[in-house]
CSV table of C-alpha atoms in Angstrom, one decimal:
chain,number,residue,atom,x,y,z
A,28,MET,CA,0.0,0.0,0.0
A,29,ILE,CA,1.5,3.3,-1.1
A,30,ASP,CA,1.4,6.1,1.4
A,31,THR,CA,-0.6,8.9,-0.2
A,32,LYS,CA,1.1,11.5,1.9
A,33,LYS,CA,3.9,12.7,-0.2
A,34,PRO,CA,6.8,14.5,1.6
A,35,GLU,CA,8.3,17.2,-0.7
A,36,TYR,CA,11.9,18.0,-1.3
A,37,ASP,CA,13.8,20.5,-3.4
A,38,PHE,CA,16.4,17.8,-4.1
A,39,PHE,CA,16.2,14.0,-3.9
A,40,VAL,CA,19.4,12.0,-4.4
A,41,ILE,CA,19.2,8.3,-5.3
A,42,GLY,CA,22.5,6.6,-4.2
A,43,ALA,CA,24.7,7.6,-1.3
A,44,GLY,CA,28.1,7.0,-2.9
A,45,SER,CA,30.7,9.7,-3.3
A,46,GLY,CA,28.9,11.8,-5.9
A,47,GLY,CA,25.5,11.5,-4.3
A,48,VAL,CA,26.6,12.4,-0.8
A,49,ARG,CA,28.6,15.4,-2.0
A,50,ALA,CA,25.7,16.7,-4.1
A,51,ALA,CA,23.3,16.2,-1.2
A,52,ARG,CA,25.5,17.9,1.4
A,53,THR,CA,26.3,20.8,-0.9
A,54,ALA,CA,22.6,21.3,-1.8
A,55,ALA,CA,21.6,21.3,1.8
A,56,SER,CA,24.3,23.8,2.7
A,57,LEU,CA,22.8,26.1,0.0
A,58,GLY,CA,19.4,26.0,1.6
A,59,ALA,CA,17.7,23.2,-0.4
A,60,LYS,CA,15.5,20.8,1.4
A,61,THR,CA,17.3,17.6,0.6
A,62,ALA,CA,17.0,13.8,1.0
A,63,ILE,CA,19.0,10.8,-0.1
A,64,ALA,CA,18.1,7.1,-0.6
A,65,GLU,CA,20.4,4.2,-0.3
A,66,SER,CA,19.6,0.5,-0.5
A,67,ARG,CA,23.0,-1.0,0.3
A,68,PHE,CA,25.6,1.0,2.3
A,69,LEU,CA,26.5,4.6,2.9
A,70,GLY,CA,29.7,5.7,1.1
A,71,GLY,CA,29.1,3.6,-2.1
A,72,THR,CA,31.7,1.5,-3.9
A,73,CYS,CA,34.7,3.6,-2.9
A,74,VAL,CA,34.3,3.3,0.8
A,75,ASN,CA,32.9,-0.2,1.0
A,76,VAL,CA,34.2,-2.4,-1.8
A,77,GLY,CA,36.6,-0.1,-3.7
A,78,CYS,CA,39.2,2.5,-3.1
A,79,ILE,CA,39.5,2.3,0.7
A,80,PRO,CA,39.5,-1.4,1.4
A,81,LYS,CA,41.5,-2.0,-1.7
A,82,LYS,CA,44.3,0.2,-0.5
A,83,LEU,CA,44.2,-1.3,3.0
A,84,TYR,CA,44.7,-4.8,1.5
A,85,SER,CA,47.5,-3.3,-0.7
A,86,TYR,CA,49.2,-2.0,2.4
A,87,ALA,CA,49.0,-5.5,3.9
A,88,ALA,CA,50.5,-7.1,0.8
A,89,HIS,CA,53.3,-4.5,0.6
A,90,ALA,CA,54.2,-5.1,4.3
A,91,SER,CA,55.4,-8.6,3.2
A,92,LEU,CA,57.9,-7.0,0.8
A,93,GLN,CA,59.1,-4.6,3.5
A,94,THR,CA,59.8,-7.5,5.8
A,95,GLN,CA,62.0,-9.0,3.1
A,96,VAL,CA,63.8,-5.7,2.5
A,97,SER,CA,64.4,-5.3,6.3
A,98,GLU,CA,66.9,-8.2,6.3
A,99,SER,CA,69.3,-6.2,4.1
A,100,TYR,CA,69.2,-3.5,6.7
A,101,GLY,CA,70.2,-5.8,9.5
A,102,TRP,CA,66.9,-6.9,10.9
A,103,SER,CA,66.5,-10.6,11.7
A,104,GLY,CA,64.4,-12.8,14.0
A,105,SER,CA,61.6,-15.3,14.0
A,106,SER,CA,59.6,-15.6,10.8
A,107,ARG,CA,56.3,-13.6,10.8
A,108,SER,CA,53.0,-15.2,9.8
A,109,PHE,CA,50.0,-13.6,8.1
A,110,ASP,CA,46.3,-14.1,9.3
A,111,TRP,CA,43.7,-13.2,6.6
A,112,SER,CA,40.9,-13.2,9.2
A,113,VAL,CA,42.6,-10.4,11.2
A,114,LEU,CA,43.0,-8.3,8.1
A,115,LYS,CA,39.4,-8.8,7.1
A,116,LYS,CA,38.1,-8.1,10.6
A,117,ASN,CA,40.1,-4.9,11.0
A,118,LYS,CA,39.0,-3.8,7.5
A,119,ASP,CA,35.4,-4.4,8.3
A,120,THR,CA,35.7,-2.4,11.5
A,121,GLU,CA,37.3,0.5,9.6
A,122,ILE,CA,34.6,0.4,7.0
A,123,GLN,CA,31.9,0.5,9.6
A,124,ARG,CA,33.5,3.5,11.2
A,125,LEU,CA,33.5,5.3,7.8
A,126,ASN,CA,29.8,4.3,7.3
A,127,GLY,CA,29.1,6.1,10.5
A,128,ILE,CA,31.1,9.1,9.4
A,129,TYR,CA,29.1,9.4,6.2
A,130,GLN,CA,25.8,9.1,8.1
A,131,ASN,CA,26.9,11.9,10.4
A,132,LEU,CA,28.0,14.1,7.5
A,133,LEU,CA,24.6,13.8,5.9
A,134,VAL,CA,22.6,14.2,9.2
A,135,ASN,CA,24.7,17.2,10.3
A,136,ALA,CA,24.2,18.8,6.9
A,137,GLY,CA,20.4,18.5,7.3
A,138,VAL,CA,20.0,15.8,4.7
A,139,GLU,CA,17.2,13.2,5.4
A,140,ILE,CA,18.2,9.6,4.8
A,141,HIS,CA,15.8,7.0,3.4
A,142,HIS,CA,16.9,3.4,3.6
A,143,GLY,CA,15.7,1.3,0.7
A,144,LYS,CA,15.8,1.0,-3.1
A,145,ALA,CA,14.4,4.1,-4.8
A,146,THR,CA,12.4,4.0,-8.1
A,147,ILE,CA,11.3,7.0,-10.2
A,148,THR,CA,7.7,6.3,-10.9
A,149,GLU,CA,7.0,9.4,-12.9
A,150,PRO,CA,8.7,12.9,-13.3
A,151,GLY,CA,9.1,14.4,-9.9
A,152,LEU,CA,7.9,11.3,-8.0
A,153,ILE,CA,10.0,8.7,-6.2
A,154,GLU,CA,9.0,5.6,-4.4
A,155,VAL,CA,11.1,4.3,-1.5
A,156,ALA,CA,10.2,1.4,0.8
A,157,GLY,CA,6.5,1.9,0.1
A,158,GLN,CA,6.5,5.6,0.5
A,159,SER,CA,5.8,8.0,-2.3
A,160,ILE,CA,8.0,11.2,-2.3
A,161,ARG,CA,7.8,14.3,-4.5
A,162,ALA,CA,10.9,16.3,-5.4
A,163,ARG,CA,11.6,19.3,-7.7
A,164,HIS,CA,14.9,17.9,-8.7
A,165,ILE,CA,16.0,14.2,-8.7
A,166,LEU,CA,19.6,13.1,-9.0
A,167,ILE,CA,20.6,9.6,-10.1
A,168,ALA,CA,23.9,8.7,-8.4
A,169,THR,CA,23.8,4.9,-8.3
A,170,GLY,CA,27.3,4.3,-9.5
A,171,GLY,CA,28.4,1.1,-11.2
A,172,GLU,CA,28.5,-2.6,-10.5
A,173,PRO,CA,31.0,-5.4,-11.4
A,174,PHE,CA,30.3,-7.5,-14.4
A,175,ILE,CA,31.0,-11.2,-14.9
A,176,PRO,CA,30.7,-12.6,-18.5
A,177,PRO,CA,27.9,-15.1,-18.9
A,178,ILE,CA,30.0,-18.2,-19.3
A,179,PRO,CA,29.0,-21.7,-18.1
A,180,GLY,CA,29.7,-21.9,-14.4
A,181,SER,CA,30.1,-18.2,-13.9
A,182,GLU,CA,28.0,-18.4,-10.7
A,183,LEU,CA,30.9,-20.3,-9.1
A,184,ALA,CA,33.2,-17.2,-9.5
A,185,LEU,CA,33.4,-14.0,-7.5
A,186,ASP,CA,33.5,-10.4,-8.7
A,187,SER,CA,35.6,-7.6,-7.1
A,188,ASP,CA,32.8,-7.0,-4.5
A,189,GLY,CA,33.0,-10.6,-3.5
A,190,PHE,CA,36.7,-10.4,-3.0
A,191,PHE,CA,36.3,-8.2,0.0
A,192,ALA,CA,33.8,-10.6,1.6
A,193,LEU,CA,36.3,-13.5,1.5
A,194,GLU,CA,36.6,-15.0,5.0
A,195,LYS,CA,39.4,-17.3,4.2
A,196,GLN,CA,42.6,-16.8,2.2
A,197,PRO,CA,42.7,-19.1,-0.9
A,198,GLU,CA,45.8,-21.1,-1.5
A,199,ASP,CA,45.5,-20.5,-5.2
A,200,VAL,CA,43.4,-18.2,-7.3
A,201,ILE,CA,42.7,-17.2,-10.9
A,202,VAL,CA,42.1,-13.5,-11.4
A,203,VAL,CA,40.5,-12.7,-14.8
A,204,GLY,CA,41.1,-9.4,-16.4
A,205,GLY,CA,43.8,-7.0,-17.5
A,206,GLY,CA,42.6,-3.6,-16.2
A,207,PHE,CA,43.5,-1.9,-13.0
A,208,ILE,CA,41.2,-3.8,-10.7
A,209,ALA,CA,42.5,-7.2,-11.8
A,210,CYS,CA,46.1,-6.1,-11.5
A,211,GLU,CA,45.4,-4.7,-8.0
A,212,LEU,CA,43.8,-7.9,-6.8
A,213,ALA,CA,46.5,-10.1,-8.3
A,214,GLY,CA,49.1,-8.0,-6.5
A,215,VAL,CA,47.3,-8.3,-3.2
A,216,PHE,CA,47.0,-12.0,-3.4
A,217,HIS,CA,50.6,-12.5,-4.5
A,218,GLY,CA,51.9,-10.2,-1.7
A,219,LEU,CA,50.0,-12.2,0.9
A,220,GLY,CA,51.3,-15.5,-0.3
A,221,THR,CA,48.5,-16.9,-2.5
A,222,GLN,CA,49.5,-18.6,-5.7
A,223,VAL,CA,48.2,-16.3,-8.5
A,224,THR,CA,47.3,-17.0,-12.1
A,225,LEU,CA,46.3,-13.8,-14.0
A,226,VAL,CA,44.4,-14.4,-17.2
A,227,HIS,CA,43.8,-11.7,-19.8
A,228,ARG,CA,42.5,-12.0,-23.4
A,229,ARG,CA,44.9,-9.4,-24.8
A,230,ASP,CA,48.7,-9.5,-25.2
A,231,LYS,CA,49.4,-6.9,-22.5
A,232,LEU,CA,48.1,-5.7,-19.2
A,233,LEU,CA,46.9,-2.1,-18.5
A,234,THR,CA,46.6,-1.3,-22.1
A,235,GLU,CA,44.6,1.9,-21.4
A,236,PHE,CA,47.7,3.4,-19.8
A,237,ASP,CA,50.8,4.7,-21.6
A,238,GLN,CA,52.5,2.0,-23.7
A,239,ASP,CA,55.8,2.1,-21.7
A,240,ILE,CA,53.9,1.7,-18.4
A,241,SER,CA,51.9,-1.1,-19.9
A,242,ASP,CA,55.0,-2.9,-21.1
A,243,PHE,CA,56.8,-2.3,-17.8
A,244,TYR,CA,54.0,-3.7,-15.7
A,245,SER,CA,53.2,-6.6,-18.0
A,246,ASN,CA,56.8,-7.8,-17.8
A,247,ARG,CA,56.8,-7.3,-14.0
A,248,ALA,CA,53.6,-9.3,-13.7
A,249,ILE,CA,55.1,-12.2,-15.7
A,250,ASP,CA,58.1,-12.2,-13.3
A,251,GLN,CA,55.8,-12.3,-10.2
A,252,TYR,CA,53.2,-14.8,-11.0
A,253,ASN,CA,51.6,-17.1,-13.6
A,254,THR,CA,50.5,-14.6,-16.2
A,255,ARG,CA,48.4,-16.1,-19.1
A,256,LEU,CA,47.9,-13.5,-21.9
A,257,LYS,CA,45.8,-14.0,-25.0
A,258,THR,CA,43.8,-16.5,-23.1
A,259,GLU,CA,40.2,-16.5,-21.7
A,260,VAL,CA,38.3,-18.6,-19.2
A,261,VAL,CA,35.5,-20.4,-21.1
A,262,ARG,CA,34.0,-22.7,-18.4
A,263,ILE,CA,34.1,-23.3,-14.7
A,264,GLU,CA,33.0,-26.5,-13.0
A,265,ALA,CA,32.7,-27.4,-9.3
A,266,VAL,CA,35.0,-30.2,-8.2
A,267,PRO,CA,32.9,-32.9,-6.4
A,268,SER,CA,33.5,-33.2,-2.7
A,269,SER,CA,35.8,-30.2,-2.8
A,270,GLU,CA,35.7,-26.4,-2.6
A,271,LYS,CA,38.0,-26.3,-5.7
A,272,LYS,CA,36.9,-24.9,-9.0
A,273,HIS,CA,37.9,-26.6,-12.3
A,274,VAL,CA,38.6,-24.0,-14.9
A,275,HIS,CA,38.8,-24.5,-18.7
A,276,PHE,CA,40.7,-22.0,-20.8
A,277,SER,CA,40.3,-21.0,-24.5
A,278,ASP,CA,43.5,-22.7,-25.4
A,279,GLY,CA,42.3,-26.1,-24.3
A,280,THR,CA,44.2,-26.2,-21.0
A,281,GLU,CA,42.6,-26.7,-17.5
A,282,GLN,CA,43.4,-25.7,-13.9
A,283,GLN,CA,42.0,-26.3,-10.5
A,284,VAL,CA,42.0,-23.5,-7.9
A,285,ASP,CA,40.3,-22.4,-4.7
A,286,GLN,CA,38.8,-19.3,-6.1
A,287,VAL,CA,38.1,-17.6,-9.5
A,288,ILE,CA,37.7,-13.8,-9.4
A,289,PHE,CA,36.5,-11.8,-12.4
A,290,ALA,CA,37.6,-8.2,-12.7
A,291,THR,CA,36.5,-7.8,-16.3
A,292,GLY,CA,34.9,-4.4,-16.1
A,293,ARG,CA,32.0,-2.6,-14.5
A,294,ARG,CA,28.7,-1.4,-15.9
A,295,PRO,CA,26.3,1.5,-14.9
A,296,ASN,CA,24.0,0.5,-12.1
A,297,THR,CA,20.7,1.6,-13.6
A,298,ALA,CA,18.6,-1.6,-13.5
A,299,GLY,CA,15.3,-1.3,-11.7
A,300,LEU,CA,15.2,2.5,-11.6
A,301,ASN,CA,12.4,2.7,-14.2
A,302,LEU,CA,14.5,5.2,-16.2
A,303,ALA,CA,13.7,4.2,-19.7
A,304,GLU,CA,10.0,4.0,-18.9
A,305,ILE,CA,9.8,7.6,-17.7
A,306,GLY,CA,11.8,9.0,-20.7
A,307,VAL,CA,15.4,9.1,-19.4
A,308,GLU,CA,17.7,8.2,-22.3
A,309,LEU,CA,20.3,5.5,-21.7
A,310,THR,CA,23.3,4.4,-23.8
A,311,ALA,CA,23.7,0.9,-25.1
A,312,LYS,CA,25.8,0.1,-22.0
A,313,GLY,CA,23.0,1.3,-19.7
A,314,ALA,CA,24.6,4.6,-18.8
A,315,VAL,CA,22.5,7.7,-18.2
A,316,LYS,CA,22.9,10.3,-21.0
A,317,VAL,CA,23.3,13.8,-19.7
A,318,ASP,CA,24.3,17.2,-21.0
A,319,ASP,CA,27.1,19.5,-19.7
A,320,SER,CA,25.0,20.4,-16.7
A,321,PHE,CA,24.3,16.7,-15.9
A,322,GLN,CA,20.7,17.1,-17.0
A,323,THR,CA,19.0,14.1,-18.6
A,324,LYS,CA,16.5,14.3,-21.4
A,325,LEU,CA,13.8,14.5,-18.8
A,326,SER,CA,13.4,17.9,-17.1
A,327,GLY,CA,14.3,17.8,-13.4
A,328,VAL,CA,16.2,14.5,-13.5
A,329,TYR,CA,20.0,14.6,-13.4
A,330,ALA,CA,22.9,12.1,-13.1
A,331,VAL,CA,26.5,12.2,-11.9
A,332,GLY,CA,29.3,9.7,-11.2
A,333,ASP,CA,30.0,6.3,-12.6
A,334,VAL,CA,26.4,5.9,-13.7
A,335,ILE,CA,27.0,8.4,-16.6
A,336,ASP,CA,30.1,6.4,-17.6
A,337,ARG,CA,32.5,9.4,-18.3
A,338,VAL,CA,35.4,9.1,-15.9
A,339,ALA,CA,34.8,6.4,-13.3
A,340,LEU,CA,36.9,7.9,-10.5
A,341,THR,CA,35.7,9.0,-7.0
A,342,PRO,CA,37.2,12.5,-7.1
A,343,VAL,CA,35.4,13.0,-10.5
A,344,ALA,CA,32.1,12.0,-9.0
A,345,LEU,CA,32.7,14.4,-6.1
A,346,ALA,CA,33.4,17.3,-8.5
A,347,GLU,CA,30.3,16.5,-10.6
A,348,GLY,CA,28.0,16.3,-7.6
A,349,GLN,CA,29.3,19.6,-6.2
A,350,ALA,CA,29.0,21.3,-9.5
A,351,LEU,CA,25.4,20.2,-10.0
A,352,ALA,CA,24.4,21.3,-6.5
A,353,HIS,CA,25.8,24.8,-7.2
A,354,HIS,CA,24.2,24.9,-10.6
A,355,LEU,CA,20.8,24.1,-9.1
A,356,PHE,CA,20.9,26.0,-5.8
A,357,GLY,CA,23.8,28.4,-5.9
A,358,GLN,CA,23.3,32.1,-6.2
A,359,GLN,CA,24.5,32.0,-9.8
A,360,LYS,CA,22.4,29.6,-11.8
A,361,ASN,CA,24.7,29.5,-14.8
A,362,LYS,CA,26.0,26.1,-16.1
A,363,SER,CA,28.5,24.5,-13.8
A,364,THR,CA,30.7,22.1,-15.7
A,365,VAL,CA,33.6,19.8,-14.7
A,366,SER,CA,36.8,19.7,-16.7
A,367,TYR,CA,37.8,16.2,-17.7
A,368,GLU,CA,41.3,17.3,-18.7
A,369,LEU,CA,44.4,16.4,-16.7
A,370,ILE,CA,42.7,14.1,-14.2
A,371,PRO,CA,45.4,12.1,-12.3
A,372,SER,CA,44.8,8.4,-11.6
A,373,ALA,CA,46.6,5.6,-9.8
A,374,VAL,CA,46.7,1.8,-9.8
A,375,PHE,CA,47.5,0.3,-6.4
A,376,SER,CA,49.2,-2.7,-7.9
A,377,HIS,CA,52.7,-3.9,-7.4
A,378,PRO,CA,54.5,-1.9,-8.6
A,379,GLN,CA,52.2,1.1,-8.0
A,380,ILE,CA,51.3,3.1,-11.1
A,381,ALA,CA,50.2,6.7,-11.4
A,382,THR,CA,49.6,9.0,-14.4
A,383,VAL,CA,48.3,12.4,-15.5
A,384,GLY,CA,48.0,14.0,-18.9
A,385,LEU,CA,48.3,12.4,-22.3
A,386,THR,CA,49.7,8.9,-23.0
A,387,GLU,CA,52.1,8.5,-25.9
A,388,GLN,CA,49.3,6.8,-27.9
A,389,GLU,CA,46.9,9.8,-27.3
A,390,ALA,CA,49.5,12.4,-28.2
A,391,LYS,CA,50.2,10.6,-31.5
A,392,ALA,CA,46.5,10.3,-32.2
A,393,LYS,CA,46.2,14.0,-31.7
A,394,GLY,CA,49.0,14.7,-34.1
A,395,ILE,CA,51.2,16.3,-31.4
A,396,GLU,CA,54.9,16.3,-31.9
A,397,PHE,CA,56.7,15.6,-28.7
A,398,ASP,CA,59.9,14.6,-27.0
A,399,ARG,CA,59.9,11.6,-24.8
A,400,TYR,CA,62.0,11.4,-21.6
A,401,LEU,CA,62.3,8.0,-19.9
A,402,SER,CA,64.2,6.7,-16.9
A,403,ARG,CA,64.3,3.2,-15.5
A,404,PHE,CA,66.2,2.8,-12.2
A,405,ARG,CA,66.5,0.8,-9.0
A,406,PRO,CA,65.3,2.8,-6.0
A,407,LEU,CA,67.7,3.3,-3.2
A,408,LEU,CA,65.6,1.3,-0.8
A,409,TYR,CA,66.4,-1.9,-2.7
A,410,THR,CA,70.1,-1.4,-3.6
A,411,MET,CA,71.5,-3.3,-0.6
A,412,GLY,CA,69.2,-6.3,-1.0
A,413,LYS,CA,68.4,-9.0,-3.5
A,414,GLU,CA,64.9,-7.7,-4.4
A,415,ASP,CA,64.5,-7.2,-8.1
A,416,GLU,CA,62.5,-3.9,-7.8
A,417,PHE,CA,62.7,-1.1,-10.3
A,418,SER,CA,60.8,2.2,-11.1
A,419,LEU,CA,59.9,3.8,-14.4
A,420,MET,CA,59.4,7.5,-15.0
A,421,LYS,CA,58.3,9.2,-18.1
A,422,LEU,CA,57.7,12.7,-19.4
A,423,LEU,CA,56.1,13.8,-22.7
A,424,VAL,CA,57.0,17.3,-23.8
A,425,GLU,CA,55.4,19.1,-26.7
A,426,LYS,CA,57.9,20.3,-29.2
A,427,GLY,CA,57.8,24.0,-29.9
A,428,SER,CA,55.9,25.0,-26.8
A,429,ASP,CA,58.1,23.0,-24.4
A,430,LYS,CA,54.9,22.2,-22.4
A,431,VAL,CA,54.8,19.0,-20.4
A,432,ILE,CA,51.7,17.2,-21.7
A,433,GLY,CA,52.0,13.8,-19.9
A,434,ILE,CA,53.6,12.4,-16.8
A,435,HIS,CA,53.7,8.6,-16.0
A,436,MET,CA,55.3,6.5,-13.3
A,437,ALA,CA,55.5,3.0,-12.1
A,438,GLY,CA,57.1,2.4,-8.7
A,439,ASP,CA,57.0,3.0,-5.0
A,440,ASP,CA,54.9,6.1,-3.9
A,441,ALA,CA,53.8,6.8,-7.5
A,442,ALA,CA,50.4,8.0,-6.4
A,443,GLU,CA,51.7,10.4,-3.8
A,444,ILE,CA,54.3,11.8,-6.2
A,445,MET,CA,51.7,12.2,-9.1
A,446,GLN,CA,49.4,14.4,-7.1
A,447,GLY,CA,52.1,17.1,-7.2
A,448,MET,CA,52.8,16.5,-10.8
A,449,ALA,CA,49.1,17.0,-11.6
A,450,VAL,CA,49.3,20.5,-10.0
A,451,ALA,CA,52.2,21.3,-12.2
A,452,LEU,CA,50.4,20.2,-15.4
A,453,GLN,CA,47.3,22.2,-14.4
A,454,ALA,CA,49.6,25.3,-14.0
A,455,GLY,CA,50.9,24.7,-17.5
A,456,ALA,CA,54.5,23.7,-16.5
A,457,THR,CA,57.1,23.5,-19.2
A,458,LYS,CA,60.1,21.2,-19.4
A,459,ALA,CA,62.2,24.3,-18.6
A,460,ASP,CA,60.2,24.7,-15.4
A,461,PHE,CA,61.1,21.1,-14.4
A,462,ASP,CA,64.7,21.7,-15.3
A,463,ARG,CA,64.9,24.8,-13.1
A,464,THR,CA,63.5,22.9,-10.2
A,465,ILE,CA,66.0,21.7,-7.7
A,466,GLY,CA,65.3,18.1,-6.6
A,467,ILE,CA,65.2,16.6,-3.2
A,468,HIS,CA,68.0,14.2,-2.9
A,469,PRO,CA,68.0,11.3,-2.5
A,470,THR,CA,64.4,10.6,-3.6
A,471,ALA,CA,62.7,8.9,-6.5
A,472,ALA,CA,60.7,12.1,-7.3
A,473,GLU,CA,63.9,14.0,-8.1
A,474,GLU,CA,64.2,11.9,-11.3
A,475,PHE,CA,61.4,14.0,-12.8
A,476,VAL,CA,63.4,17.2,-12.6
A,477,THR,CA,66.8,15.7,-13.6
A,478,MET,CA,65.9,14.0,-16.9
A,479,ARG,CA,67.7,16.0,-19.6
A,480,THR,CA,68.1,13.8,-22.7
A,481,PRO,CA,65.1,12.7,-24.8
A,482,ALA,CA,64.8,8.9,-25.1
């Protein structure tokens, strides 16, 4: 029975992930009566099954390497052991703390929280948990969801969300995919002692990144674990009287492992929202189509974040949500847009990868003439030990203008270093600016300001 009493809001947000929460808080701070609905968990993918827990697990895996390195610095003693259950328990505790913080942020901002799946029944009308709600403006911020190809036995596999629910560490695992999520999960498992097989249908990993970074990481992955390129998983079968999975590959080979995890991409989470029925236009992939002000084809309905399938990064969703709120409720009602140029990104794999600006492939496609500066070196941390660890740094510099148009790195602290590099690119830094900068010695970052000869 639908409640005929319809609460009214200026702004109703569907989805309490990064973009939705930022939009709701900003709108409320601008005086709009705001509500938000969430059917799963506050904070969305990033907080619960994405960025935050992923990096916590990455820290755990990296601690293993640091223990090995410590021996070359004189440390010795009894061997240390790893307990997956302790890591998961502490991760869950931290995520619960963050869930509470998100709830407090919303409540303290004056945003009303509705728990349940929201559906837009008609323009300006939302249904949540049997309650009908009216709103002048509706924002779709439901994010994305992992996708597993529909192969025989796919129900026996886990997706990237399922990885974070694992109660027990597998002795061996197949990770399927060649993008950043697959490489991150493979690195975590490997660092924590699980035998890893990484399967990808293409001939290289991380092909969306600069070609030198892709080559560097692909070679490192081959050195670290069983990397099967130009191969696909075509069927999975349960092994009788066992928790093992029997996996069949496209080349005719087979393998048995404890777990199979697919990280083969994500898709916009728009199912069940009734969007097409009310006139909201979707792409073939199910993403919501919006204009520069995040307005859908239907007046009063907007979308931001991964659900619009532009740049699937948490900081981008935050920027989009904030821009929309200011556009709708700020004092100046002009279009608020978000620049998608020079967005830095990172992969918390091993080695860590970070990048900002154009890749070499993109620069060539744009017809830009450039010089390429490249440095591969062994960081000081590893020079006294036997660890085969290297870093790669790369600059692309436009000829004529001398402007730095792309910066790429694989190695320790790449993400931390790249944030500063992103500021330099936003400011329009030239190679001469880099050359005039005195480096901090001895650090890896100084390599960016000491490369003098094009590769």
